[in-house]
Coordinates of C-alpha atoms in Angstrom, one line a residue:
M808 CA 126.9 211.5 71.5
L809 CA 129.5 209.6 73.6
F810 CA 130.3 212.8 75.5
F811 CA 126.7 213.3 76.6
L812 CA 126.4 209.6 77.5
L813 CA 129.5 209.8 79.7
L814 CA 128.1 212.9 81.4
S815 CA 124.8 211.2 81.9
L816 CA 126.5 208.2 83.5
I817 CA 128.6 210.6 85.7
F818 CA 125.3 212.0 86.9
V819 CA 124.2 208.5 87.9
V820 CA 127.4 207.7 89.7
I821 CA 127.5 210.8 91.8
Y822 CA 123.8 211.6 92.3
G823 CA 122.3 208.2 91.8
G824 CA 124.7 206.3 94.0
C825 CA 124.1 206.2 97.7
T826 CA 127.1 208.4 98.6
S827 CA 127.5 212.0 97.5
I828 CA 130.9 213.4 98.4
I829 CA 130.7 217.1 99.0
K830 CA 134.4 217.8 98.8
E831 CA 135.0 216.1 95.5
K832 CA 134.7 218.1 92.2
R833 CA 131.4 217.4 90.5
P834 CA 130.8 217.7 86.8
E835 CA 130.6 221.2 85.5
E836 CA 127.5 220.2 83.4
I837 CA 124.8 217.8 84.6
V838 CA 122.9 216.0 81.9
T839 CA 119.9 214.0 82.9
P840 CA 120.1 210.5 81.4
A841 CA 117.9 210.3 78.3
L842 CA 117.6 206.5 78.7
P843 CA 116.6 204.6 81.9
W844 CA 119.5 203.6 84.2
D845 CA 120.6 200.0 83.6
V846 CA 123.4 197.8 85.1
E847 CA 125.3 197.3 81.9
N848 CA 125.7 201.0 81.1
Y849 CA 126.7 201.7 84.7
A850 CA 129.2 198.8 84.6
V851 CA 130.9 200.1 81.5
F852 CA 131.2 203.5 83.0
L853 CA 132.4 202.2 86.3
K854 CA 135.2 200.2 84.8
Q855 CA 136.4 203.4 83.0
N856 CA 136.0 205.4 86.1
M857 CA 138.1 202.9 88.1
K858 CA 140.7 203.0 85.4
N859 CA 140.8 206.8 85.5
M860 CA 141.0 206.9 89.3
N861 CA 143.9 204.5 89.3
E862 CA 145.7 206.7 86.7
R863 CA 145.0 209.9 88.8
Y864 CA 145.7 208.5 92.3
S865 CA 148.4 206.4 93.8
T866 CA 147.7 203.6 96.3
E867 CA 149.3 205.6 99.1
Y868 CA 147.1 207.4 101.6
A869 CA 147.3 210.6 103.5
P870 CA 145.2 212.2 106.3
Y871 CA 142.1 214.0 105.1
D872 CA 139.4 216.0 106.9
F873 CA 136.2 214.4 105.6
V874 CA 133.4 216.8 106.4
V875 CA 129.7 216.0 105.8
D876 CA 126.6 218.1 106.0
T877 CA 123.9 217.0 108.5
D878 CA 120.6 218.6 109.6
R879 CA 122.5 220.1 112.5
G880 CA 125.3 221.5 110.3
S881 CA 128.7 220.4 109.0
T882 CA 130.9 218.0 111.0
L883 CA 133.7 215.5 110.6
I884 CA 132.4 212.1 109.7
Q885 CA 133.9 210.6 112.8
N886 CA 131.4 212.5 114.9
L887 CA 128.7 210.3 113.4
I888 CA 130.3 207.1 114.7
E889 CA 128.8 206.1 118.0
P890 CA 130.0 202.8 119.5
E891 CA 128.0 203.3 122.7
I892 CA 124.8 203.1 120.7
A893 CA 125.0 199.3 120.8
L894 CA 124.0 199.3 124.4
E895 CA 120.9 201.3 123.7
I896 CA 119.4 198.9 121.0
K897 CA 116.6 197.2 122.8
D898 CA 115.9 194.5 120.2
R899 CA 119.5 193.5 119.7
P900 CA 119.8 189.8 118.7
W901 CA 123.1 189.2 120.4
S902 CA 124.5 188.8 123.9
D903 CA 127.6 190.5 125.3
N904 CA 129.3 187.2 126.1
I905 CA 129.4 185.6 122.7
K906 CA 132.7 185.5 120.8
D907 CA 133.7 188.4 118.7
D908 CA 133.7 186.5 115.3
Y909 CA 130.1 185.3 115.9
K910 CA 129.1 188.8 117.3
L911 CA 130.4 190.2 114.0
Y912 CA 128.1 187.9 112.1
K913 CA 125.2 188.9 114.4
F914 CA 125.9 192.6 113.9
F915 CA 126.1 192.3 110.1
K916 CA 122.9 190.3 109.7
Y917 CA 121.1 192.6 112.2
V918 CA 121.9 195.7 110.1
Q919 CA 121.4 193.9 106.8
N920 CA 118.1 192.2 107.7
D921 CA 116.4 194.6 110.2
Y922 CA 116.8 197.8 108.2
T923 CA 115.3 198.8 104.9
F924 CA 117.9 199.9 102.4
F925 CA 117.1 202.9 100.2
M926 CA 118.9 205.6 98.3
E927 CA 119.5 208.9 100.1
P928 CA 122.7 210.3 98.4
D929 CA 122.8 213.8 99.9
K930 CA 121.7 213.1 103.5
W931 CA 124.0 212.1 106.4
T932 CA 122.1 211.0 109.5
T933 CA 123.0 210.2 113.1
I934 CA 123.1 206.6 114.3
K935 CA 120.2 207.3 116.6
E936 CA 118.1 208.6 113.7
T937 CA 119.0 205.6 111.7
I938 CA 117.9 203.2 114.5
K939 CA 114.7 205.2 115.0
R940 CA 113.8 205.1 111.3
K941 CA 114.9 201.5 110.8
K942 CA 116.1 202.3 107.4
G943 CA 119.0 204.0 105.6
D944 CA 121.4 204.0 102.7
C945 CA 124.9 202.7 102.4
K946 CA 126.3 205.6 104.4
S947 CA 124.0 205.5 107.4
L948 CA 123.9 201.7 107.6
S949 CA 127.7 201.4 107.2
L950 CA 128.2 203.9 110.1
L951 CA 125.8 201.9 112.2
L952 CA 127.6 198.6 111.5
M953 CA 130.9 200.2 112.1
S954 CA 129.7 201.6 115.4
L955 CA 128.5 198.2 116.5
L956 CA 131.8 196.5 115.5
I957 CA 133.9 199.1 117.4
S958 CA 131.7 198.6 120.5
A959 CA 132.8 194.9 120.5
G960 CA 136.5 195.8 120.0
I961 CA 136.6 194.6 116.4
D962 CA 139.1 196.3 114.2
T963 CA 137.2 198.0 111.4
H964 CA 137.0 201.0 109.0
A965 CA 134.5 202.1 106.4
A966 CA 135.5 202.7 102.8
I967 CA 134.1 205.1 100.1
S968 CA 134.6 204.9 96.4
N969 CA 132.6 205.1 93.2
G970 CA 129.6 206.6 94.9
H971 CA 129.3 203.8 97.4
M972 CA 130.2 203.1 101.1
W973 CA 130.9 199.8 102.8
V974 CA 132.6 198.4 105.9
N975 CA 135.8 196.4 106.2
A976 CA 136.4 194.3 109.3
F977 CA 139.4 192.3 110.5
Y978 CA 138.9 188.8 111.8
N979 CA 140.4 185.3 111.3
G980 CA 143.7 187.0 110.4
R981 CA 142.5 189.0 107.4
W982 CA 140.3 191.8 106.3
H983 CA 136.7 191.1 105.1
V984 CA 134.3 193.3 103.1
L985 CA 130.9 193.6 104.8
E986 CA 128.4 194.7 102.1
I987 CA 125.2 196.0 103.6
D988 CA 123.4 196.4 100.3
N989 CA 121.9 193.0 99.2
D990 CA 120.2 194.2 96.1
P991 CA 121.1 191.6 93.4
E992 CA 121.3 194.1 90.5
R993 CA 123.6 196.5 92.4
N994 CA 125.7 193.6 93.6
K995 CA 126.5 192.8 90.0
I996 CA 128.2 196.2 90.0
Y997 CA 130.0 195.6 93.3
S998 CA 131.3 192.2 92.0
I999 CA 133.3 193.9 89.2
P1000 CA 137.0 192.9 89.9
G1001 CA 138.7 195.7 91.8
F1002 CA 135.6 197.4 93.0
Y1003 CA 136.5 197.1 96.7
D1004 CA 140.3 197.5 96.1
N1005 CA 142.1 200.7 97.1
P1006 CA 139.0 202.9 97.9
L1007 CA 139.3 206.6 97.5
Y1008 CA 138.6 207.1 101.2
K1009 CA 139.2 205.1 104.3
I1010 CA 137.1 206.1 107.3
Y1011 CA 138.6 205.1 110.7
P1012 CA 137.2 205.8 114.1
D1013 CA 139.6 208.7 114.8
H1014 CA 140.7 209.9 111.3
T1015 CA 140.1 209.7 107.6
E1016 CA 142.6 208.9 104.8
K1017 CA 142.4 209.6 101.1
R1018 CA 144.4 208.3 98.2
V1019 CA 147.2 210.6 97.2
L1020 CA 147.2 212.3 93.8
F1021 CA 150.1 211.5 91.5
T1022 CA 152.4 214.4 90.9
P1023 CA 152.7 215.4 87.2
S1024 CA 156.1 213.7 87.0
K1025 CA 154.7 210.5 88.5
S1026 CA 151.5 210.3 86.6
R1027 CA 150.8 207.1 84.8
S1028 CA 150.9 207.2 81.0
K1029 CA 147.5 206.9 79.5

Protein backbone atom coordinates (compact mmCIF):
# COMPACT_ATOMS: atom_id res chain seq x y z
CA MET A 1 0.00 0.00 0.00
CA LEU A 2 2.83 2.41 0.89
CA PHE A 3 4.55 1.57 -2.40
CA PHE A 4 1.49 2.56 -4.44
CA LEU A 5 1.00 5.70 -2.35
CA LEU A 6 4.56 6.81 -3.06
CA LEU A 7 4.09 6.13 -6.77
CA SER A 8 0.88 8.14 -6.67
CA LEU A 9 2.64 11.06 -5.06
CA ILE A 10 5.50 10.82 -7.55
CA PHE A 11 2.85 11.20 -10.26
CA VAL A 12 1.64 14.38 -8.56
CA VAL A 13 5.11 15.86 -8.21
CA ILE A 14 6.22 15.23 -11.77
CA TYR A 15 2.96 15.66 -13.67
CA GLY A 16 0.91 17.72 -11.23
CA GLY A 17 3.61 20.29 -10.59
CA CYS A 18 4.11 23.14 -12.99
CA THR A 19 7.47 21.96 -14.27
CA SER A 20 7.97 18.74 -16.16
CA ILE A 21 11.63 17.94 -16.79
CA ILE A 22 12.00 15.98 -20.01
CA LYS A 23 15.58 14.83 -19.40
CA GLU A 24 15.02 13.43 -15.92
CA LYS A 25 13.99 9.81 -15.47
CA ARG A 26 10.28 9.43 -14.84
CA PRO A 27 8.70 6.61 -12.86
CA GLU A 28 8.54 3.32 -14.75
CA GLU A 29 4.96 2.88 -13.58
CA ILE A 30 2.44 5.67 -13.22
CA VAL A 31 -0.38 5.15 -10.76
CA THR A 32 -3.22 7.64 -10.74
CA PRO A 33 -3.83 8.81 -7.15
CA ALA A 34 -6.78 7.02 -5.63
CA LEU A 35 -7.36 9.90 -3.23
CA PRO A 36 -7.68 13.60 -4.07
CA TRP A 37 -4.41 15.56 -3.91
CA ASP A 38 -3.87 17.41 -0.64
CA VAL A 39 -1.10 19.57 0.78
CA GLU A 40 -0.29 17.30 3.73
CA ASN A 41 0.39 14.20 1.62
CA TYR A 42 2.43 16.19 -0.87
CA ALA A 43 4.44 17.77 1.95
CA VAL A 44 5.26 14.36 3.43
CA PHE A 45 6.45 13.10 0.05
CA LEU A 46 8.33 16.30 -0.71
CA LYS A 47 10.39 16.10 2.48
CA GLN A 48 11.37 12.54 1.58
CA ASN A 49 12.08 13.55 -2.00
CA MET A 50 14.35 16.38 -0.84
CA LYS A 51 16.14 13.96 1.47
CA ASN A 52 16.63 11.46 -1.34
CA MET A 53 17.88 14.16 -3.70
CA ASN A 54 20.44 15.35 -1.14
CA GLU A 55 21.62 11.77 -0.72
CA ARG A 56 21.97 11.32 -4.46
CA TYR A 57 23.39 14.70 -5.50
CA SER A 58 26.21 16.82 -4.12
CA THR A 59 25.88 20.60 -3.74
CA GLU A 60 28.42 21.08 -6.52
CA TYR A 61 27.20 22.09 -9.97
CA ALA A 62 28.36 21.31 -13.49
CA PRO A 63 27.34 22.63 -16.94
CA TYR A 64 24.28 20.96 -18.39
CA ASP A 65 22.36 21.33 -21.68
CA PHE A 66 18.78 21.86 -20.57
CA VAL A 67 16.62 21.18 -23.63
CA VAL A 68 12.89 21.85 -23.67
CA ASP A 69 10.14 21.04 -26.18
CA THR A 70 8.17 23.94 -27.63
CA ASP A 71 5.54 24.12 -30.36
CA ARG A 72 8.36 24.97 -32.75
CA GLY A 73 10.59 22.09 -31.73
CA SER A 74 13.29 21.38 -29.17
CA THR A 75 15.64 24.14 -28.03
CA LEU A 76 17.93 25.14 -25.19
CA ILE A 77 16.00 26.91 -22.46
CA GLN A 78 18.24 29.99 -22.88
CA ASN A 79 16.58 30.58 -26.25
CA LEU A 80 13.32 31.31 -24.40
CA ILE A 81 14.91 34.16 -22.41
CA GLU A 82 14.25 37.49 -24.19
CA PRO A 83 15.44 40.60 -22.29
CA GLU A 84 14.52 42.89 -25.18
CA ILE A 85 10.86 42.05 -24.66
CA ALA A 86 10.64 44.61 -21.82
CA LEU A 87 10.74 47.41 -24.37
CA GLU A 88 7.73 45.95 -26.20
CA ILE A 89 5.36 45.80 -23.22
CA LYS A 90 2.95 48.66 -23.81
CA ASP A 91 1.23 48.61 -20.42
CA ARG A 92 4.43 48.37 -18.35
CA PRO A 93 3.98 50.04 -14.93
CA TRP A 94 7.58 51.27 -14.67
CA SER A 95 9.82 53.90 -16.22
CA ASP A 96 13.36 53.42 -17.47
CA ASN A 97 14.85 55.97 -15.06
CA ILE A 98 13.78 54.43 -11.73
CA LYS A 99 16.38 52.74 -9.55
CA ASP A 100 17.11 49.06 -10.13
CA ASP A 101 15.89 47.86 -6.72
CA TYR A 102 12.53 49.59 -7.17
CA LYS A 103 12.37 48.42 -10.78
CA LEU A 104 12.88 44.89 -9.51
CA TYR A 105 9.85 45.31 -7.26
CA LYS A 106 7.83 46.72 -10.18
CA PHE A 107 8.81 43.81 -12.42
CA PHE A 108 7.92 41.26 -9.77
CA LYS A 109 4.51 42.73 -8.95
CA TYR A 110 3.73 43.22 -12.65
CA VAL A 111 4.26 39.52 -13.41
CA GLN A 112 2.61 38.33 -10.22
CA ASN A 113 -0.48 40.57 -10.42
CA ASP A 114 -1.06 41.12 -14.14
CA TYR A 115 -0.82 37.48 -15.21
CA THR A 116 -3.07 34.55 -14.36
CA PHE A 117 -1.18 31.63 -12.85
CA PHE A 118 -2.27 28.18 -13.99
CA MET A 119 -0.72 24.71 -14.24
CA GLU A 120 0.68 23.74 -17.63
CA PRO A 121 3.40 21.17 -16.84
CA ASP A 122 4.31 19.92 -20.31
CA LYS A 123 4.20 23.18 -22.26
CA TRP A 124 7.08 25.62 -22.72
CA THR A 125 6.08 28.92 -24.30
CA THR A 126 7.88 31.94 -25.71
CA ILE A 127 7.88 35.23 -23.82
CA LYS A 128 5.79 36.87 -26.53
CA GLU A 129 3.18 34.13 -26.26
CA THR A 130 3.04 34.54 -22.48
CA ILE A 131 2.54 38.29 -22.78
CA LYS A 132 -0.13 37.83 -25.43
CA ARG A 133 -2.06 35.28 -23.33
CA LYS A 134 -1.57 37.19 -20.06
CA LYS A 135 -1.24 33.90 -18.23
CA GLY A 136 1.26 31.16 -17.58
CA ASP A 137 2.66 28.65 -15.15
CA CYS A 138 5.80 28.79 -13.03
CA LYS A 139 7.98 28.16 -16.10
CA SER A 140 6.64 30.80 -18.46
CA LEU A 141 6.18 33.46 -15.78
CA SER A 142 9.64 32.84 -14.32
CA LEU A 143 11.20 33.20 -17.77
CA LEU A 144 9.26 36.43 -18.28
CA LEU A 145 10.40 37.84 -14.94
CA MET A 146 13.97 36.75 -15.57
CA SER A 147 13.93 38.45 -18.98
CA LEU A 148 12.69 41.70 -17.41
CA LEU A 149 15.36 41.60 -14.71
CA ILE A 150 18.12 40.99 -17.25
CA SER A 151 16.87 43.95 -19.31
CA ALA A 152 17.53 46.18 -16.29
CA GLY A 153 20.99 44.73 -15.69
CA ILE A 154 19.95 42.93 -12.50
CA ASP A 155 21.91 39.75 -11.72
CA THR A 156 19.45 36.87 -11.85
CA HIS A 157 18.94 33.21 -12.58
CA ALA A 158 16.01 30.81 -12.48
CA ALA A 159 15.94 27.62 -10.43
CA ILE A 160 14.13 24.32 -10.93
CA SER A 161 13.60 21.66 -8.30
CA ASN A 162 10.81 19.41 -7.00
CA GLY A 163 8.63 20.09 -10.03
CA HIS A 164 8.69 23.86 -9.56
CA MET A 165 10.48 26.85 -11.07
CA TRP A 166 11.21 30.22 -9.48
CA VAL A 167 13.57 33.19 -9.88
CA ASN A 168 16.51 34.32 -7.76
CA ALA A 169 17.71 37.93 -7.98
CA PHE A 170 20.70 39.67 -6.41
CA TYR A 171 20.17 43.04 -4.78
CA ASN A 172 21.07 44.79 -1.53
CA GLY A 173 24.10 42.56 -1.23
CA ARG A 174 22.39 39.17 -1.24
CA TRP A 175 20.25 36.76 -3.24
CA HIS A 176 16.46 36.87 -2.91
CA VAL A 177 13.85 34.31 -3.94
CA LEU A 178 11.13 35.77 -6.16
CA GLU A 179 8.15 33.41 -5.99
CA ILE A 180 5.63 34.08 -8.74
CA ASP A 181 3.01 31.66 -7.46
CA ASN A 182 0.96 33.36 -4.73
CA ASP A 183 -1.48 30.50 -4.14
CA PRO A 184 -1.69 30.10 -0.33
CA GLU A 185 -2.01 26.31 -0.37
CA ARG A 186 0.97 25.76 -2.66
CA ASN A 187 3.00 28.29 -0.71
CA LYS A 188 2.62 26.04 2.33
CA ILE A 189 4.70 23.56 0.34
CA TYR A 190 7.25 26.16 -0.74
CA SER A 191 7.71 27.26 2.88
CA ILE A 192 9.08 23.84 3.90
CA PRO A 193 12.64 24.49 5.17
CA GLY A 194 15.18 23.80 2.44
CA PHE A 195 12.70 23.93 -0.46
CA TYR A 196 14.60 26.71 -2.24
CA ASP A 197 18.08 25.53 -1.17
CA ASN A 198 20.42 23.87 -3.66
CA PRO A 199 17.96 23.48 -6.54
CA LEU A 200 18.58 20.66 -8.99
CA TYR A 201 18.99 23.12 -11.88
CA LYS A 202 20.17 26.73 -12.12
CA ILE A 203 19.17 28.48 -15.33
CA TYR A 204 21.47 31.40 -16.21
CA PRO A 205 21.14 33.69 -19.25
CA ASP A 206 23.97 31.95 -21.08
CA HIS A 207 24.14 28.45 -19.59
CA THR A 208 22.53 25.91 -17.24
CA GLU A 209 24.08 24.11 -14.29
CA LYS A 210 22.91 20.90 -12.63
CA ARG A 211 23.85 19.37 -9.30
CA VAL A 212 26.52 16.69 -9.65
CA LEU A 213 25.71 13.09 -8.77
CA PHE A 214 27.68 11.54 -5.97
CA THR A 215 30.04 8.83 -7.14
CA PRO A 216 29.45 5.43 -5.46
CA SER A 217 32.47 5.96 -3.21
CA LYS A 218 31.17 9.35 -2.11
CA SER A 219 27.50 8.49 -1.71
CA ARG A 220 26.04 9.42 1.62
CA SER A 221 25.07 6.60 3.89
CA LYS A 222 21.31 6.10 4.13
